[in-house]
PDB file of C-alpha atoms in Angstrom:
ATOM      1  CA  UNK A 470      13.130   2.449  24.218  1.00 46.00           C
ATOM      2  CA  UNK A 471      10.059   3.266  26.312  1.00 53.00           C
ATOM      3  CA  UNK A 472       7.174   0.861  26.205  1.00 58.00           C
ATOM      4  CA  UNK A 473       4.176   2.157  24.257  1.00 57.00           C
ATOM      5  CA  UNK A 474       1.754   0.777  26.823  1.00 56.00           C
ATOM      6  CA  UNK A 475       3.485   2.605  29.721  1.00 58.00           C
ATOM      7  CA  UNK A 476       3.224   5.857  27.823  1.00 53.00           C
ATOM      8  CA  UNK A 477      -0.398   5.229  26.945  1.00 51.00           C
ATOM      9  CA  UNK A 478      -1.167   4.591  30.627  1.00 53.00           C
ATOM     10  CA  UNK A 479       0.510   7.918  31.472  1.00 50.00           C
ATOM     11  CA  UNK A 480      -1.110   9.881  28.700  1.00 48.00           C
ATOM     12  CA  UNK A 481      -4.504   8.187  29.222  1.00 57.00           C
ATOM     13  CA  UNK A 482      -5.053   7.766  25.508  1.00 79.00           C
ATOM     14  CA  UNK A 483      -3.737   8.158  22.001  1.00 88.00           C
ATOM     15  CA  UNK A 484      -5.094  10.705  19.542  1.00 89.00           C
ATOM     16  CA  UNK A 485      -7.525   9.153  17.063  1.00 89.00           C
ATOM     17  CA  UNK A 486      -6.056   8.571  13.578  1.00 89.00           C
ATOM     18  CA  UNK A 487      -8.806  10.810  12.168  1.00 86.00           C
ATOM     19  CA  UNK A 488      -6.677  13.629  13.628  1.00 86.00           C
ATOM     20  CA  UNK A 489      -3.678  12.576  11.502  1.00 87.00           C
ATOM     21  CA  UNK A 490      -4.574  14.507   8.314  1.00 86.00           C
ATOM     22  CA  UNK A 491      -5.143  17.626  10.417  1.00 86.00           C
ATOM     23  CA  UNK A 492      -1.674  17.315  11.958  1.00 86.00           C
ATOM     24  CA  UNK A 493      -0.147  16.774   8.509  1.00 85.00           C
ATOM     25  CA  UNK A 494      -1.904  19.751   6.935  1.00 85.00           C
ATOM     26  CA  UNK A 495      -1.250  22.010   9.939  1.00 82.00           C
ATOM     27  CA  UNK A 496       2.434  21.241   9.596  1.00 78.00           C
ATOM     28  CA  UNK A 497       2.497  21.671   5.849  1.00 79.00           C
ATOM     29  CA  UNK A 498       0.748  25.019   5.979  1.00 81.00           C
ATOM     30  CA  UNK A 499       3.566  26.226   8.247  1.00 79.00           C
ATOM     31  CA  UNK A 500       6.421  24.935   6.091  1.00 79.00           C
ATOM     32  CA  UNK A 501       5.800  27.384   3.269  1.00 80.00           C
ATOM     33  CA  UNK A 502       4.220  30.745   2.598  1.00 83.00           C
ATOM     34  CA  UNK A 503       1.590  30.976  -0.135  1.00 82.00           C
ATOM     35  CA  UNK A 504       2.535  34.568  -0.990  1.00 86.00           C
ATOM     36  CA  UNK A 505       6.324  34.557  -0.951  1.00 88.00           C
ATOM     37  CA  UNK A 506       6.848  30.952  -2.101  1.00 84.00           C
ATOM     38  CA  UNK A 507       4.088  30.625  -4.718  1.00 83.00           C
ATOM     39  CA  UNK A 508       2.959  34.222  -5.486  1.00 85.00           C
ATOM     40  CA  UNK A 509      -0.490  33.101  -4.424  1.00 86.00           C
ATOM     41  CA  UNK A 510      -3.058  35.429  -2.849  1.00 87.00           C
ATOM     42  CA  UNK A 511      -6.553  34.465  -1.600  1.00 84.00           C
ATOM     43  CA  UNK A 512      -7.848  37.796  -2.918  1.00 85.00           C
ATOM     44  CA  UNK A 513      -7.747  36.542  -6.490  1.00 83.00           C
ATOM     45  CA  UNK A 514      -6.996  32.830  -6.190  1.00 83.00           C
ATOM     46  CA  UNK A 515      -8.266  29.650  -4.553  1.00 82.00           C
ATOM     47  CA  UNK A 516      -6.309  26.769  -3.039  1.00 84.00           C
ATOM     48  CA  UNK A 517      -7.650  23.214  -2.817  1.00 86.00           C
ATOM     49  CA  UNK A 518      -6.423  19.733  -2.010  1.00 88.00           C
ATOM     50  CA  UNK A 519      -5.457  17.337  -4.759  1.00 91.00           C
ATOM     51  CA  UNK A 520      -4.208  14.072  -3.267  1.00 93.00           C
ATOM     52  CA  UNK A 521      -2.757  12.891   0.023  1.00 94.00           C
ATOM     53  CA  UNK A 522      -1.005   9.645   0.927  1.00 95.00           C
ATOM     54  CA  UNK A 523       0.183   8.798   4.447  1.00 96.00           C
ATOM     55  CA  UNK A 524       2.060   5.863   5.961  1.00 97.00           C
ATOM     56  CA  UNK A 525       1.410   5.460   9.694  1.00 96.00           C
ATOM     57  CA  UNK A 526       4.452   4.269  11.649  1.00 95.00           C
ATOM     58  CA  UNK A 527       3.205   4.697  15.201  1.00 93.00           C
ATOM     59  CA  UNK A 528       0.266   6.421  17.000  1.00 92.00           C
ATOM     60  CA  UNK A 529       0.132  10.104  17.821  1.00 91.00           C
ATOM     61  CA  UNK A 530       0.079  10.475  21.620  1.00 89.00           C
ATOM     62  CA  UNK A 531      -1.941  13.083  23.435  1.00 87.00           C
ATOM     63  CA  UNK A 532       0.360  15.770  24.805  1.00 86.00           C
ATOM     64  CA  UNK A 533       3.400  15.098  22.634  1.00 89.00           C
ATOM     65  CA  UNK A 534       4.917  17.706  20.358  1.00 91.00           C
ATOM     66  CA  UNK A 535       5.581  16.808  16.765  1.00 92.00           C
ATOM     67  CA  UNK A 536       8.212  18.092  14.376  1.00 92.00           C
ATOM     68  CA  UNK A 537       7.203  18.314  10.743  1.00 91.00           C
ATOM     69  CA  UNK A 538       9.644  18.668   7.879  1.00 91.00           C
ATOM     70  CA  UNK A 539       8.569  18.942   4.267  1.00 90.00           C
ATOM     71  CA  UNK A 540      10.129  19.440   0.879  1.00 90.00           C
ATOM     72  CA  UNK A 541       8.485  20.633  -2.303  1.00 89.00           C
ATOM     73  CA  UNK A 542       8.925  17.633  -4.570  1.00 92.00           C
ATOM     74  CA  UNK A 543       7.314  19.055  -7.728  1.00 93.00           C
ATOM     75  CA  UNK A 544       5.521  22.119  -9.105  1.00 92.00           C
ATOM     76  CA  UNK A 545       3.791  22.143 -12.466  1.00 94.00           C
ATOM     77  CA  UNK A 546       0.971  23.736 -14.445  1.00 94.00           C
ATOM     78  CA  UNK A 547      -1.977  21.645 -15.597  1.00 92.00           C
ATOM     79  CA  UNK A 548      -4.857  22.458 -17.915  1.00 91.00           C
ATOM     80  CA  UNK A 549      -8.287  20.855 -17.561  1.00 83.00           C
ATOM     81  CA  UNK A 550     -11.468  22.935 -17.541  1.00 83.00           C
ATOM     82  CA  UNK A 551      -9.222  25.654 -16.100  1.00 84.00           C
ATOM     83  CA  UNK A 552      -5.480  26.128 -15.945  1.00 90.00           C
ATOM     84  CA  UNK A 553      -4.068  25.640 -12.464  1.00 91.00           C
ATOM     85  CA  UNK A 554      -0.796  25.033 -10.635  1.00 92.00           C
ATOM     86  CA  UNK A 555      -0.076  21.799  -8.769  1.00 94.00           C
ATOM     87  CA  UNK A 556       2.317  21.864  -5.808  1.00 92.00           C
ATOM     88  CA  UNK A 557       3.506  18.514  -4.471  1.00 93.00           C
ATOM     89  CA  UNK A 558       5.097  18.123  -1.040  1.00 92.00           C
ATOM     90  CA  UNK A 559       6.703  15.193   0.747  1.00 94.00           C
ATOM     91  CA  UNK A 560       6.651  15.276   4.549  1.00 93.00           C
ATOM     92  CA  UNK A 561       7.944  13.483   7.641  1.00 95.00           C
ATOM     93  CA  UNK A 562       6.416  13.884  11.098  1.00 94.00           C
ATOM     94  CA  UNK A 563       8.371  12.926  14.230  1.00 95.00           C
ATOM     95  CA  UNK A 564       6.997  12.751  17.768  1.00 93.00           C
ATOM     96  CA  UNK A 565       8.997  14.082  20.712  1.00 91.00           C
ATOM     97  CA  UNK A 566       8.120  11.148  22.980  1.00 86.00           C
ATOM     98  CA  UNK A 567      10.717   8.882  21.374  1.00 90.00           C
ATOM     99  CA  UNK A 568      12.018  11.012  18.487  1.00 92.00           C
ATOM    100  CA  UNK A 569      10.682   8.396  16.104  1.00 94.00           C
ATOM    101  CA  UNK A 570       8.746   8.974  12.901  1.00 96.00           C
ATOM    102  CA  UNK A 571       4.981   8.778  13.387  1.00 95.00           C
ATOM    103  CA  UNK A 572       3.905   9.536   9.805  1.00 95.00           C
ATOM    104  CA  UNK A 573       5.420  10.034   6.373  1.00 96.00           C
ATOM    105  CA  UNK A 574       3.525  11.057   3.294  1.00 95.00           C
ATOM    106  CA  UNK A 575       2.855  13.180   0.258  1.00 95.00           C
ATOM    107  CA  UNK A 576       0.347  15.946  -0.323  1.00 93.00           C
ATOM    108  CA  UNK A 577      -0.591  17.923  -3.411  1.00 93.00           C
ATOM    109  CA  UNK A 578      -2.286  21.317  -3.515  1.00 91.00           C
ATOM    110  CA  UNK A 579      -4.108  22.810  -6.471  1.00 91.00           C
ATOM    111  CA  UNK A 580      -3.806  26.573  -6.878  1.00 89.00           C
ATOM    112  CA  UNK A 581      -6.294  28.453  -9.062  1.00 84.00           C
ATOM    113  CA  UNK A 582      -4.839  31.910  -9.694  1.00 76.00           C
TER     114      UNK A 582
ATOM    115  CA  UNK B 957     -21.835  -8.885  -2.488  1.00 74.00           C
ATOM    116  CA  UNK B 958     -21.150 -10.143   1.040  1.00 94.00           C
ATOM    117  CA  UNK B 959     -20.414  -7.720   3.860  1.00 95.00           C
ATOM    118  CA  UNK B 960     -17.187  -8.110   5.803  1.00 95.00           C
ATOM    119  CA  UNK B 961     -17.746  -8.595   9.574  1.00 95.00           C
ATOM    120  CA  UNK B 962     -16.513  -5.939  12.004  1.00 95.00           C
ATOM    121  CA  UNK B 963     -13.092  -6.397  13.632  1.00 95.00           C
ATOM    122  CA  UNK B 964     -12.316  -9.431  11.487  1.00 96.00           C
ATOM    123  CA  UNK B 965      -9.430 -11.862  11.285  1.00 97.00           C
ATOM    124  CA  UNK B 966      -7.899 -12.676   7.920  1.00 96.00           C
ATOM    125  CA  UNK B 967      -9.852 -15.952   7.645  1.00 96.00           C
ATOM    126  CA  UNK B 968     -13.164 -14.050   7.947  1.00 96.00           C
ATOM    127  CA  UNK B 969     -12.420 -12.022   4.797  1.00 97.00           C
ATOM    128  CA  UNK B 970     -12.288 -12.492   1.036  1.00 98.00           C
ATOM    129  CA  UNK B 971     -11.316 -10.207  -1.837  1.00 98.00           C
ATOM    130  CA  UNK B 972     -14.418  -8.433  -3.157  1.00 98.00           C
ATOM    131  CA  UNK B 973     -16.243  -8.261   0.189  1.00 98.00           C
ATOM    132  CA  UNK B 974     -17.848  -4.895   0.962  1.00 98.00           C
ATOM    133  CA  UNK B 975     -16.975  -2.991   4.138  1.00 98.00           C
ATOM    134  CA  UNK B 976     -19.946  -2.099   6.380  1.00 97.00           C
ATOM    135  CA  UNK B 977     -21.016   1.388   5.248  1.00 97.00           C
ATOM    136  CA  UNK B 978     -21.330   4.438   7.500  1.00 98.00           C
ATOM    137  CA  UNK B 979     -23.307   7.659   7.219  1.00 98.00           C
ATOM    138  CA  UNK B 980     -22.296  10.999   8.765  1.00 98.00           C
ATOM    139  CA  UNK B 981     -24.162  14.272   8.839  1.00 96.00           C
ATOM    140  CA  UNK B 982     -25.595  16.710   8.329  1.00 98.00           C
ATOM    141  CA  UNK B 983     -22.364  18.686   8.054  1.00 98.00           C
ATOM    142  CA  UNK B 984     -22.348  21.867  10.144  1.00 97.00           C
ATOM    143  CA  UNK B 985     -20.722  25.130   8.989  1.00 96.00           C
ATOM    144  CA  UNK B 986     -19.901  25.999  12.609  1.00 96.00           C
ATOM    145  CA  UNK B 987     -17.582  22.970  12.724  1.00 95.00           C
ATOM    146  CA  UNK B 988     -15.396  24.713  10.114  1.00 96.00           C
ATOM    147  CA  UNK B 989     -14.399  27.443  12.587  1.00 95.00           C
ATOM    148  CA  UNK B 990     -12.392  25.257  15.033  1.00 93.00           C
ATOM    149  CA  UNK B 991     -10.821  23.415  12.088  1.00 92.00           C
ATOM    150  CA  UNK B 992      -9.678  26.748  10.595  1.00 92.00           C
ATOM    151  CA  UNK B 993      -8.243  27.684  14.010  1.00 92.00           C
ATOM    152  CA  UNK B 994      -6.518  24.316  14.503  1.00 87.00           C
ATOM    153  CA  UNK B 995      -4.996  24.499  11.025  1.00 86.00           C
ATOM    154  CA  UNK B 996      -4.254  28.252  11.299  1.00 85.00           C
ATOM    155  CA  UNK B 997      -5.760  28.203   7.811  1.00 85.00           C
ATOM    156  CA  UNK B 998      -6.940  31.624   6.694  1.00 85.00           C
ATOM    157  CA  UNK B 999      -8.488  30.439   3.410  1.00 89.00           C
ATOM    158  CA  UNK B1000     -11.778  32.420   3.251  1.00 93.00           C
ATOM    159  CA  UNK B1001     -13.335  29.650   1.158  1.00 93.00           C
ATOM    160  CA  UNK B1002     -14.145  27.773   4.373  1.00 95.00           C
ATOM    161  CA  UNK B1003     -15.785  30.590   6.331  1.00 96.00           C
ATOM    162  CA  UNK B1004     -16.961  33.314   3.929  1.00 96.00           C
ATOM    163  CA  UNK B1005     -20.062  32.408   1.914  1.00 97.00           C
ATOM    164  CA  UNK B1006     -19.853  35.533  -0.276  1.00 96.00           C
ATOM    165  CA  UNK B1007     -16.227  34.757  -1.163  1.00 93.00           C
ATOM    166  CA  UNK B1008     -17.205  31.179  -2.093  1.00 94.00           C
ATOM    167  CA  UNK B1009     -20.197  32.301  -4.168  1.00 96.00           C
ATOM    168  CA  UNK B1010     -18.072  34.841  -6.046  1.00 92.00           C
ATOM    169  CA  UNK B1011     -16.013  31.829  -7.159  1.00 89.00           C
ATOM    170  CA  UNK B1012     -19.042  29.959  -8.452  1.00 92.00           C
ATOM    171  CA  UNK B1013     -19.563  27.705  -5.421  1.00 94.00           C
ATOM    172  CA  UNK B1014     -22.960  27.356  -3.703  1.00 97.00           C
ATOM    173  CA  UNK B1015     -21.665  27.835  -0.150  1.00 98.00           C
ATOM    174  CA  UNK B1016     -18.575  27.653   2.039  1.00 97.00           C
ATOM    175  CA  UNK B1017     -16.426  24.580   1.474  1.00 96.00           C
ATOM    176  CA  UNK B1018     -15.759  22.072   4.264  1.00 97.00           C
ATOM    177  CA  UNK B1019     -12.038  21.585   4.933  1.00 94.00           C
ATOM    178  CA  UNK B1020     -10.516  18.559   3.198  1.00 92.00           C
ATOM    179  CA  UNK B1021      -8.958  17.115   6.373  1.00 91.00           C
ATOM    180  CA  UNK B1022     -12.418  17.131   8.003  1.00 93.00           C
ATOM    181  CA  UNK B1023     -13.802  15.084   5.095  1.00 96.00           C
ATOM    182  CA  UNK B1024     -10.880  12.714   5.580  1.00 94.00           C
ATOM    183  CA  UNK B1025     -11.491  12.502   9.318  1.00 93.00           C
ATOM    184  CA  UNK B1026     -14.954  11.004   8.658  1.00 96.00           C
ATOM    185  CA  UNK B1027     -13.533   8.506   6.169  1.00 97.00           C
ATOM    186  CA  UNK B1028     -10.776   7.485   8.609  1.00 95.00           C
ATOM    187  CA  UNK B1029     -13.322   7.132  11.410  1.00 95.00           C
ATOM    188  CA  UNK B1030     -15.371   4.808   9.194  1.00 97.00           C
ATOM    189  CA  UNK B1031     -12.351   2.678   8.268  1.00 97.00           C
ATOM    190  CA  UNK B1032     -10.646   2.527  11.674  1.00 96.00           C
ATOM    191  CA  UNK B1033     -13.930   1.682  13.450  1.00 95.00           C
ATOM    192  CA  UNK B1034     -13.931  -1.460  11.342  1.00 97.00           C
ATOM    193  CA  UNK B1035     -10.383  -2.380  12.431  1.00 97.00           C
ATOM    194  CA  UNK B1036      -9.617  -3.832  15.883  1.00 95.00           C
ATOM    195  CA  UNK B1037      -7.707  -0.762  17.111  1.00 92.00           C
ATOM    196  CA  UNK B1038      -7.699   2.729  15.542  1.00 91.00           C
ATOM    197  CA  UNK B1039      -3.938   2.710  15.036  1.00 92.00           C
ATOM    198  CA  UNK B1040      -4.054  -0.595  13.183  1.00 96.00           C
ATOM    199  CA  UNK B1041      -4.192   1.846  10.263  1.00 96.00           C
ATOM    200  CA  UNK B1042      -1.165   1.218   8.010  1.00 97.00           C
ATOM    201  CA  UNK B1043      -1.581   3.600   5.075  1.00 97.00           C
ATOM    202  CA  UNK B1044      -4.046   5.804   3.222  1.00 97.00           C
ATOM    203  CA  UNK B1045      -3.902   7.135  -0.311  1.00 97.00           C
ATOM    204  CA  UNK B1046      -6.736   9.556  -0.988  1.00 96.00           C
ATOM    205  CA  UNK B1047      -7.786  11.701  -3.937  1.00 96.00           C
ATOM    206  CA  UNK B1048     -10.002  14.757  -3.367  1.00 95.00           C
ATOM    207  CA  UNK B1049     -12.616  14.706  -6.124  1.00 94.00           C
ATOM    208  CA  UNK B1050     -15.369  17.129  -5.063  1.00 95.00           C
ATOM    209  CA  UNK B1051     -16.300  19.613  -2.345  1.00 96.00           C
ATOM    210  CA  UNK B1052     -18.492  19.120   0.730  1.00 98.00           C
ATOM    211  CA  UNK B1053     -20.898  21.895   1.751  1.00 98.00           C
ATOM    212  CA  UNK B1054     -22.905  22.649   4.914  1.00 98.00           C
ATOM    213  CA  UNK B1055     -25.902  20.312   5.448  1.00 98.00           C
ATOM    214  CA  UNK B1056     -24.427  17.583   3.213  1.00 98.00           C
ATOM    215  CA  UNK B1057     -24.556  13.986   4.418  1.00 98.00           C
ATOM    216  CA  UNK B1058     -21.495  11.837   3.813  1.00 98.00           C
ATOM    217  CA  UNK B1059     -21.648   8.136   3.008  1.00 98.00           C
ATOM    218  CA  UNK B1060     -18.499   6.024   3.431  1.00 98.00           C
ATOM    219  CA  UNK B1061     -17.854   2.567   2.027  1.00 98.00           C
ATOM    220  CA  UNK B1062     -15.255   0.296   0.570  1.00 98.00           C
ATOM    221  CA  UNK B1063     -14.271  -3.070  -0.774  1.00 98.00           C
ATOM    222  CA  UNK B1064     -11.480  -5.518   0.025  1.00 98.00           C
ATOM    223  CA  UNK B1065      -8.860  -5.536  -2.729  1.00 98.00           C
ATOM    224  CA  UNK B1066      -6.126  -7.758  -1.290  1.00 98.00           C
ATOM    225  CA  UNK B1067      -5.240  -9.797   1.788  1.00 98.00           C
ATOM    226  CA  UNK B1068      -1.671 -10.201   2.962  1.00 98.00           C
ATOM    227  CA  UNK B1069      -0.615 -12.820   5.480  1.00 97.00           C
ATOM    228  CA  UNK B1070       2.312 -11.999   7.788  1.00 96.00           C
ATOM    229  CA  UNK B1071       4.205 -13.616  10.673  1.00 95.00           C
ATOM    230  CA  UNK B1072       3.161 -11.187  13.422  1.00 95.00           C
ATOM    231  CA  UNK B1073      -0.007  -9.781  11.888  1.00 97.00           C
ATOM    232  CA  UNK B1074      -1.963  -9.772   8.642  1.00 98.00           C
ATOM    233  CA  UNK B1075      -2.828  -6.779   6.448  1.00 98.00           C
ATOM    234  CA  UNK B1076      -6.065  -5.971   4.623  1.00 98.00           C
ATOM    235  CA  UNK B1077      -5.923  -3.641   1.603  1.00 98.00           C
ATOM    236  CA  UNK B1078      -9.154  -1.873   0.686  1.00 98.00           C
ATOM    237  CA  UNK B1079     -10.543   0.515  -1.870  1.00 98.00           C
ATOM    238  CA  UNK B1080     -12.434   3.192   0.073  1.00 98.00           C
ATOM    239  CA  UNK B1081     -14.730   6.019  -0.889  1.00 98.00           C
ATOM    240  CA  UNK B1082     -16.838   8.839   0.466  1.00 98.00           C
ATOM    241  CA  UNK B1083     -19.862  10.167  -1.441  1.00 98.00           C
ATOM    242  CA  UNK B1084     -22.493  12.822  -0.819  1.00 98.00           C
ATOM    243  CA  UNK B1085     -26.256  12.181  -0.904  1.00 96.00           C
ATOM    244  CA  UNK B1086     -26.298  12.681  -4.696  1.00 97.00           C
ATOM    245  CA  UNK B1087     -23.744   9.895  -5.106  1.00 97.00           C
ATOM    246  CA  UNK B1088     -20.985  12.283  -6.160  1.00 98.00           C
ATOM    247  CA  UNK B1089     -17.580  10.928  -5.095  1.00 98.00           C
ATOM    248  CA  UNK B1090     -15.919  13.262  -2.572  1.00 98.00           C
ATOM    249  CA  UNK B1091     -12.918  11.122  -1.637  1.00 98.00           C
ATOM    250  CA  UNK B1092     -11.682   8.026  -3.415  1.00 98.00           C
ATOM    251  CA  UNK B1093      -8.615   5.964  -2.729  1.00 98.00           C
ATOM    252  CA  UNK B1094      -7.078   3.155  -0.754  1.00 98.00           C
ATOM    253  CA  UNK B1095      -6.590   2.284   2.886  1.00 98.00           C
ATOM    254  CA  UNK B1096      -4.715  -0.584   4.520  1.00 98.00           C
ATOM    255  CA  UNK B1097      -4.962  -1.900   8.072  1.00 98.00           C
ATOM    256  CA  UNK B1098      -3.312  -4.523  10.279  1.00 97.00           C
ATOM    257  CA  UNK B1099      -5.318  -7.500  11.479  1.00 98.00           C
ATOM    258  CA  UNK B1100      -4.282  -9.467  14.585  1.00 96.00           C
ATOM    259  CA  UNK B1101      -3.570 -13.199  14.224  1.00 95.00           C
ATOM    260  CA  UNK B1102      -5.914 -14.102  17.112  1.00 90.00           C
ATOM    261  CA  UNK B1103      -8.856 -12.551  18.933  1.00 82.00           C
TER     262      UNK B1103
END
């Protein structure tokens, strides 16, 4: 097991945690296709965030590659002022420095069609 | 309500203390371009004002992760090290638009003593200048046992 401090010295610094939601969303947007998976098209619909929860297991290091896997945990229709679809995903993000999990979490998207 | 000191130890804190607030802004529509590129996110809502207005919105909408980034910056600046962050649980309540200012704050909900480190659990929020909640939720961070 490499020592975190050695790696930090090599990499100069860790990525700030404010970058974490960007990494999560970047990964999630590449795990599914709005059109083929959800019949969603920006021409007549709008997608927005609902909720996001993340557990942070270790820092993200500058220069490392991450592997993101996600599953769709639930899809349902909800009616408030408008009727919309809710898509819930659960994700795991691993870093290639040690192969360990850096973040796990859940994210929901709201689709207005 | 008392204000929690920066980079505290567990003994400096009490449930109900407010976190030191932070203000960010004004938001800049040109910042949305690199975020769209980083995310490879083609949602026109973030870059096309006409598209946004056709959907009843006043202007382009700032990306949610960028709103979060400001809230995380506020919370982790208060902790000893940025990656003392343990967990976040955030609800997106309203949109942010260009020229908005964002105000971040929070309150200590629980304190947890551990063998190697302690953990502070907080309610956190982000509001715009009108006081409309943008993000609401919880954040937890590790606290060292000694300075």
